[in-house]
Every structure is written in C-alpha cells, then in structure tokens.
Amino acid sequence: MSMKLKLKQNQMNCPHNPSRGRRSGFTLIELLVVIGIIAILSSLGFAGTKVALQQAAKTREITAAKSLVGAYLTYPADNYGILLPGNDLTVGVIELPNGDAVHGPAAQRYPYRLAEFFDYVMEGTVLVNRNASQFDKNDHYLVSLYPALGMNHQFVGGSRSNGANPVSTSDCLTSLSQASSAPLVFASASNGEMGEEQVDGYCFLTPPNLTGTNWKDIEWTSASSAKDYGHVDARYGGKAVCAFLDGAVRLHSIEELRDMRLWSHMAAAQDNPDYRTKKASGGGRL
C-alpha cells in the first residue's frame, strides 16, 4: 500500500478529522430570515381571519335588515295600510309570548311593537353581532333603546303622541299608499358610548337635514362618532347596512347618505339631494 493511501485512510479514521466533526446549522442571518417569514405569514393569516370575521358580521347584519324591513312591510297588511310609527306614546304595555310584560318607553319604541312580525326573535334581528353581548338581553329598556339598526322615523312611520295620527315631519310617510319612492327605513346605528364602551346600536336615526343641517360637514372616518352623523354607523368598511321601503337592502357610505333623496320621498320627488322640511314636530321622548 502506498504512503499516500495510508495517510488518507488515517485521516478518515481520525476522530479529530474536521470533515467528520462539522455539524450543519442556521447562521444568525438565516434565523432572522426564518423569523421574518413566520411573522409575515402570521400577519397575513391574522389579516385574513379579520377580513373573514368582518364579512361574516356584515352578512349577519344584512340578514337582520332583510328580516326587519320584511316585518315592517308586513305590519301595514294587518293595519289598514298604515305604517308602524317609530315611537308611539299611546302604548302602555306589550305582553310577550314568554309572559314578560314590556312597559313604558321600552314598549313605545319600534323594536317590541314590531317584534310580533318577526316572531319575537330578537337575536339576529334587533340584537346583531357586537350589540348582542354589550348589555343584558333581558333588559327590555336597553334592548329597545339599542337595536343594531336604527329607524328613519322622521320620514317613514312618524311618531304618535296624543292623537290617532302619527306625526313627525310635514312630509312623513304614514301609509304605503302615499309612497312615490322607497326611502330608507333602517340603517346600521350606534349611540356612541354606554359608560366606557361604544354601543353598536340606537333606535332612531336623524337625517342629514330637517329644517336645517344636522350632520357634521366633515368627512367620516372610523374614529368618528356616530352621533355626529345622525347615529348612522358606517361600520363595514366605511359603509352602513341600509334597508329601504321596497324591501331592498344595500350598503351606503356616509357621503352617499348625505343625499336626502335616500331619506325622504318628497326629496326624491323633487330630485333635491339638499332637501329641507318646512317644519319638524316632536315625536315624544326616546
């Protein structure tokens, strides 16, 4: 055996051979790259989950809006074509199927008076998404005050105080036979805060204009207070779920909802997006 071959074999058998003792591993740069990739994938997964949850919440509120406006359009069939007033101070008590009695303002606001027409199933109609867990579901007063969708009672249905006829604005629709267009009836609403928490709901909407301008003349952002925009809450990517008198449900931004033709059948008839009423009469306490 040659000397070169012997040396080679000795090197291979040597326990201190560098080629035998070398171990594979990550360098610091490689570790940082891997950590960065994991962080990116995690953020993408979180963003995707957030989008999916928002889409699901929007779908639930659209379904609720369809149920509410469907019930609202059923009411006139049993009431001589008269539209349900948003607030009715002549109502003293409402008996629920479970034996509970709803009294006072809770019985006078629209949710419990309309409940008969959606089988008194409050969850998924009045209580939707966040507001279903923001207060006690058994508190009739809060449920009536903070439904997920508020009502355009100034121009549809009106309010009833002392007389038999509902009153609100001078051109409020009180029956289906008066309708020459299909104004907004319900929209995503918020009352700003209850204690330290924002409540995703309020029973009444204030239109952009009545005798004067009601909404702030600044662009809406996700940090804006819904109180500055008539309690309308554009919580779905800058848009609110809106249900109309023809049963249609659409999403509209705050800027789109400044158009009075969406709120008033008279504004639509006059093709006047800046329409103002001649008078606005009280609708009782909320």
Short mmCIF file of C-alpha atoms in Angstrom, two decimals:
data_model
loop_
_atom_site.label_atom_id
_atom_site.label_comp_id
_atom_site.label_asym_id
_atom_site.label_seq_id
_atom_site.Cartn_x
_atom_site.Cartn_y
_atom_site.Cartn_z
CA MET A 1 0.00 0.00 0.00
CA SER A 2 1.40 3.37 -0.91
CA MET A 3 2.24 6.03 1.64
CA LYS A 4 -0.42 8.44 0.20
CA LEU A 5 -3.19 5.83 0.56
CA LYS A 6 -2.21 5.12 4.17
CA LEU A 7 -2.29 8.82 5.05
CA LYS A 8 -5.74 9.21 3.51
CA GLN A 9 -7.11 6.25 5.47
CA ASN A 10 -5.60 7.57 8.70
CA GLN A 11 -7.22 10.95 8.14
CA MET A 12 -10.62 9.36 7.56
CA ASN A 13 -10.34 7.25 10.72
CA CYS A 14 -9.01 10.09 12.82
CA PRO A 15 -11.59 11.21 15.44
CA HIS A 16 -10.40 14.77 15.11
CA ASN A 17 -10.96 14.95 11.38
CA PRO A 18 -12.61 18.38 10.73
CA SER A 19 -14.75 17.00 7.92
CA ARG A 20 -16.21 14.34 10.26
CA GLY A 21 -16.89 16.69 13.17
CA ARG A 22 -18.58 19.51 11.20
CA ARG A 23 -22.38 19.92 12.06
CA SER A 24 -24.95 21.67 9.87
CA GLY A 25 -26.95 24.59 11.42
CA PHE A 26 -28.51 28.04 10.88
CA THR A 27 -26.49 31.19 10.80
CA LEU A 28 -27.85 34.27 12.57
CA ILE A 29 -28.91 35.75 9.24
CA GLU A 30 -30.75 32.57 8.29
CA LEU A 31 -32.57 32.55 11.64
CA LEU A 32 -33.62 36.18 11.17
CA VAL A 33 -34.92 35.38 7.69
CA VAL A 34 -36.96 32.43 9.00
CA ILE A 35 -38.39 34.52 11.86
CA GLY A 36 -39.30 37.25 9.38
CA ILE A 37 -41.09 34.78 7.10
CA ILE A 38 -43.03 33.35 10.05
CA ALA A 39 -44.04 36.86 11.14
CA ILE A 40 -45.24 37.74 7.64
CA LEU A 41 -47.25 34.53 7.32
CA SER A 42 -48.77 35.09 10.77
CA SER A 43 -49.79 38.65 9.92
CA LEU A 44 -51.31 37.51 6.64
CA GLY A 45 -53.23 34.81 8.47
CA PHE A 46 -54.47 37.31 11.08
CA ALA A 47 -55.49 39.81 8.41
CA GLY A 48 -57.32 37.09 6.50
CA THR A 49 -59.12 35.98 9.66
CA LYS A 50 -60.09 39.58 10.47
CA VAL A 51 -61.49 40.12 6.97
CA ALA A 52 -63.44 36.87 7.20
CA LEU A 53 -64.92 37.84 10.58
CA GLN A 54 -65.91 41.30 9.30
CA GLN A 55 -67.54 39.75 6.24
CA ALA A 56 -69.48 37.32 8.44
CA ALA A 57 -70.63 40.18 10.70
CA LYS A 58 -71.74 42.22 7.69
CA THR A 59 -73.67 39.26 6.30
CA ARG A 60 -75.46 38.77 9.63
CA GLU A 61 -76.49 42.43 9.73
CA ILE A 62 -77.70 42.32 6.12
CA THR A 63 -79.83 39.31 7.06
CA ALA A 64 -81.17 41.19 10.08
CA ALA A 65 -82.01 44.22 7.91
CA LYS A 66 -83.94 41.99 5.49
CA SER A 67 -85.89 40.47 8.38
CA LEU A 68 -86.69 43.88 9.88
CA VAL A 69 -87.85 45.54 6.68
CA GLY A 70 -89.81 42.41 5.76
CA ALA A 71 -91.59 42.62 9.11
CA TYR A 72 -92.09 46.36 8.65
CA LEU A 73 -93.80 45.76 5.29
CA THR A 74 -96.00 43.04 6.82
CA TYR A 75 -97.33 45.39 9.50
CA PRO A 76 -99.50 47.52 7.12
CA ALA A 77 -101.27 44.40 5.84
CA ASP A 78 -102.77 43.95 9.32
CA ASN A 79 -103.24 47.65 10.00
CA TYR A 80 -105.21 49.10 7.09
CA GLY A 81 -102.12 50.10 5.15
CA ILE A 82 -100.77 52.27 7.98
CA LEU A 83 -97.00 52.18 8.54
CA LEU A 84 -95.68 51.39 12.01
CA PRO A 85 -94.75 54.62 13.84
CA GLY A 86 -91.19 54.60 15.13
CA ASN A 87 -92.30 55.78 18.56
CA ASP A 88 -95.81 55.51 19.99
CA LEU A 89 -96.51 57.19 23.34
CA THR A 90 -100.05 55.80 23.40
CA VAL A 91 -98.70 52.28 24.07
CA GLY A 92 -98.60 51.37 27.76
CA VAL A 93 -97.62 47.71 27.85
CA ILE A 94 -96.78 44.85 25.47
CA GLU A 95 -97.25 41.24 26.56
CA LEU A 96 -94.54 38.92 25.19
CA PRO A 97 -95.18 35.23 24.39
CA ASN A 98 -92.97 34.15 27.32
CA GLY A 99 -95.21 36.02 29.75
CA ASP A 100 -92.94 39.06 30.20
CA ALA A 101 -94.55 42.49 30.13
CA VAL A 102 -92.73 45.38 28.42
CA HIS A 103 -93.70 48.75 29.89
CA GLY A 104 -93.27 52.45 29.18
CA PRO A 105 -90.61 53.73 26.76
CA ALA A 106 -89.44 50.17 26.01
CA ALA A 107 -92.92 49.32 24.72
CA GLN A 108 -93.21 52.60 22.83
CA ARG A 109 -90.07 52.30 20.69
CA TYR A 110 -90.21 50.32 17.46
CA PRO A 111 -88.41 47.03 18.39
CA TYR A 112 -91.03 45.45 20.66
CA ARG A 113 -94.00 46.82 18.69
CA LEU A 114 -92.58 45.29 15.50
CA ALA A 115 -91.48 42.06 17.21
CA GLU A 116 -94.79 40.31 16.55
CA PHE A 117 -93.96 40.37 12.85
CA PHE A 118 -90.59 38.65 13.25
CA ASP A 119 -91.93 36.13 15.81
CA TYR A 120 -90.32 37.90 18.78
CA VAL A 121 -86.88 36.50 17.86
CA MET A 122 -84.76 39.42 18.99
CA GLU A 123 -81.36 37.84 18.31
CA GLY A 124 -80.49 38.12 14.65
CA THR A 125 -82.96 40.97 14.08
CA VAL A 126 -82.62 43.56 16.85
CA LEU A 127 -79.58 42.06 18.58
CA VAL A 128 -76.84 41.52 16.00
CA ASN A 129 -73.09 40.99 16.30
CA ARG A 130 -71.45 43.15 18.98
CA ASN A 131 -74.58 44.66 20.47
CA ALA A 132 -75.90 41.17 21.26
CA SER A 133 -73.33 40.99 24.06
CA GLN A 134 -72.93 44.64 25.07
CA PHE A 135 -75.82 44.73 27.54
CA ASP A 136 -78.29 42.45 29.31
CA LYS A 137 -80.54 40.83 26.69
CA ASN A 138 -83.29 40.54 29.31
CA ASP A 139 -83.33 44.28 29.95
CA HIS A 140 -86.25 45.37 27.78
CA TYR A 141 -85.40 49.05 28.14
CA LEU A 142 -81.85 48.61 26.76
CA VAL A 143 -82.93 46.21 24.01
CA SER A 144 -85.50 48.75 22.81
CA LEU A 145 -83.02 51.63 23.04
CA TYR A 146 -80.05 49.94 21.32
CA PRO A 147 -81.21 47.82 18.37
CA ALA A 148 -78.42 47.22 15.84
CA LEU A 149 -80.40 49.12 13.21
CA GLY A 150 -82.00 52.49 13.82
CA MET A 151 -85.19 53.71 12.17
CA ASN A 152 -85.78 56.75 9.93
CA HIS A 153 -88.96 57.64 11.83
CA GLN A 154 -88.83 61.30 10.78
CA PHE A 155 -89.76 60.38 7.21
CA VAL A 156 -91.22 56.88 7.50
CA GLY A 157 -93.88 55.94 10.04
CA GLY A 158 -93.53 59.07 12.14
CA SER A 159 -94.23 59.18 15.87
CA ARG A 160 -97.55 59.02 17.69
CA SER A 161 -98.10 61.14 20.77
CA ASN A 162 -101.65 62.17 21.68
CA GLY A 163 -103.79 61.87 18.57
CA ALA A 164 -104.62 58.87 16.44
CA ASN A 165 -102.48 60.04 13.54
CA PRO A 166 -98.69 59.66 13.61
CA VAL A 167 -96.79 62.91 13.24
CA SER A 168 -93.18 63.86 12.63
CA THR A 169 -92.10 65.93 9.64
CA SER A 170 -94.52 67.66 7.31
CA ASP A 171 -93.84 65.08 4.57
CA CYS A 172 -93.53 61.89 6.63
CA LEU A 173 -94.96 58.75 5.03
CA THR A 174 -97.61 57.26 7.28
CA SER A 175 -99.10 54.77 4.81
CA LEU A 176 -97.86 52.72 1.88
CA SER A 177 -100.36 54.40 -0.43
CA GLN A 178 -98.52 57.73 -0.03
CA ALA A 179 -95.17 56.36 -1.18
CA SER A 180 -93.95 57.61 -4.55
CA SER A 181 -90.45 56.25 -3.89
CA ALA A 182 -88.78 53.86 -1.45
CA PRO A 183 -86.96 55.86 1.25
CA LEU A 184 -84.62 54.40 3.82
CA VAL A 185 -86.32 52.73 6.79
CA PHE A 186 -83.44 51.16 8.79
CA ALA A 187 -79.66 51.58 8.87
CA SER A 188 -76.70 50.43 10.97
CA ALA A 189 -76.71 52.60 14.07
CA SER A 190 -74.63 53.49 17.10
CA ASN A 191 -75.19 55.66 20.12
CA GLY A 192 -71.55 56.39 20.78
CA GLU A 193 -70.95 55.23 24.35
CA MET A 194 -72.63 53.47 27.25
CA GLY A 195 -70.23 54.00 30.13
CA GLU A 196 -66.80 53.42 28.59
CA GLU A 197 -67.97 51.18 25.77
CA GLN A 198 -69.36 52.18 22.38
CA VAL A 199 -72.74 50.59 21.78
CA ASP A 200 -73.38 49.25 18.27
CA GLY A 201 -77.00 50.28 18.15
CA TYR A 202 -79.59 53.01 18.61
CA CYS A 203 -83.32 53.06 17.96
CA PHE A 204 -83.66 56.28 15.92
CA LEU A 205 -81.76 57.91 13.09
CA THR A 206 -81.57 61.64 12.46
CA PRO A 207 -81.49 62.52 8.73
CA PRO A 208 -78.79 64.83 7.33
CA ASN A 209 -81.33 67.67 7.00
CA LEU A 210 -84.64 68.58 8.57
CA THR A 211 -85.33 72.32 8.72
CA GLY A 212 -81.56 72.77 8.87
CA THR A 213 -78.40 70.71 8.63
CA ASN A 214 -77.98 68.02 11.28
CA TRP A 215 -74.77 66.20 10.32
CA LYS A 216 -71.21 67.44 10.69
CA ASP A 217 -69.80 68.77 7.44
CA ILE A 218 -66.55 66.82 7.70
CA GLU A 219 -65.51 63.52 6.18
CA TRP A 220 -66.41 60.43 8.19
CA THR A 221 -63.58 58.23 9.48
CA SER A 222 -63.53 55.08 11.57
CA ALA A 223 -62.75 57.28 14.59
CA SER A 224 -65.82 59.50 14.04
CA SER A 225 -68.72 59.49 16.49
CA ALA A 226 -71.95 58.19 15.01
CA LYS A 227 -73.75 60.94 16.93
CA ASP A 228 -72.25 63.44 14.50
CA TYR A 229 -73.92 61.64 11.59
CA GLY A 230 -77.43 61.07 12.87
CA HIS A 231 -76.40 57.88 14.74
CA VAL A 232 -75.65 56.16 11.42
CA ASP A 233 -72.64 53.89 11.86
CA ALA A 234 -70.63 53.04 8.73
CA ARG A 235 -69.01 50.10 10.50
CA TYR A 236 -68.50 47.84 7.50
CA GLY A 237 -65.52 49.20 5.62
CA GLY A 238 -66.91 52.73 5.77
CA LYS A 239 -70.46 51.69 4.84
CA ALA A 240 -73.69 51.13 6.72
CA VAL A 241 -76.26 48.41 6.06
CA CYS A 242 -79.43 50.17 4.83
CA ALA A 243 -82.93 48.76 4.32
CA PHE A 244 -85.48 50.58 2.15
CA LEU A 245 -89.26 50.69 1.92
CA ASP A 246 -89.31 48.48 -1.18
CA GLY A 247 -87.58 45.72 0.79
CA ALA A 248 -84.16 46.30 -0.78
CA VAL A 249 -81.04 46.15 1.40
CA ARG A 250 -77.91 47.99 0.26
CA LEU A 251 -74.68 49.34 1.74
CA HIS A 252 -74.05 53.09 1.66
CA SER A 253 -71.24 55.34 2.83
CA ILE A 254 -71.84 58.41 4.99
CA GLU A 255 -71.15 60.66 2.00
CA GLU A 256 -73.77 58.81 -0.06
CA LEU A 257 -76.26 59.05 2.81
CA ARG A 258 -75.99 62.84 2.86
CA ASP A 259 -78.32 62.69 -0.16
CA MET A 260 -81.79 63.50 1.16
CA ARG A 261 -83.37 61.62 -1.74
CA LEU A 262 -82.49 58.43 0.13
CA TRP A 263 -84.39 59.61 3.22
CA SER A 264 -87.47 61.48 2.04
CA HIS A 265 -89.97 60.64 -0.68
CA MET A 266 -90.52 64.36 -1.21
CA ALA A 267 -86.80 64.92 -1.73
CA ALA A 268 -86.87 62.12 -4.31
CA ALA A 269 -89.95 63.59 -6.00
CA GLN A 270 -88.27 67.00 -6.25
CA ASP A 271 -84.92 65.40 -7.18
CA ASN A 272 -83.36 67.54 -4.47
CA PRO A 273 -80.39 65.98 -2.60
CA ASP A 274 -80.26 69.00 -0.25
CA TYR A 275 -83.98 68.94 0.56
CA ARG A 276 -85.20 70.54 3.81
CA THR A 277 -88.55 70.18 5.53
CA LYS A 278 -90.88 73.07 6.17
CA LYS A 279 -91.36 72.03 9.77
CA ALA A 280 -90.46 69.26 12.14
CA SER A 281 -92.76 68.37 15.00
CA GLY A 282 -91.85 66.45 18.14
CA GLY A 283 -92.13 62.71 18.38
CA GLY A 284 -92.05 62.29 22.13
CA ARG A 285 -89.24 61.07 24.34
CA LEU A 286 -86.85 58.36 23.19
#
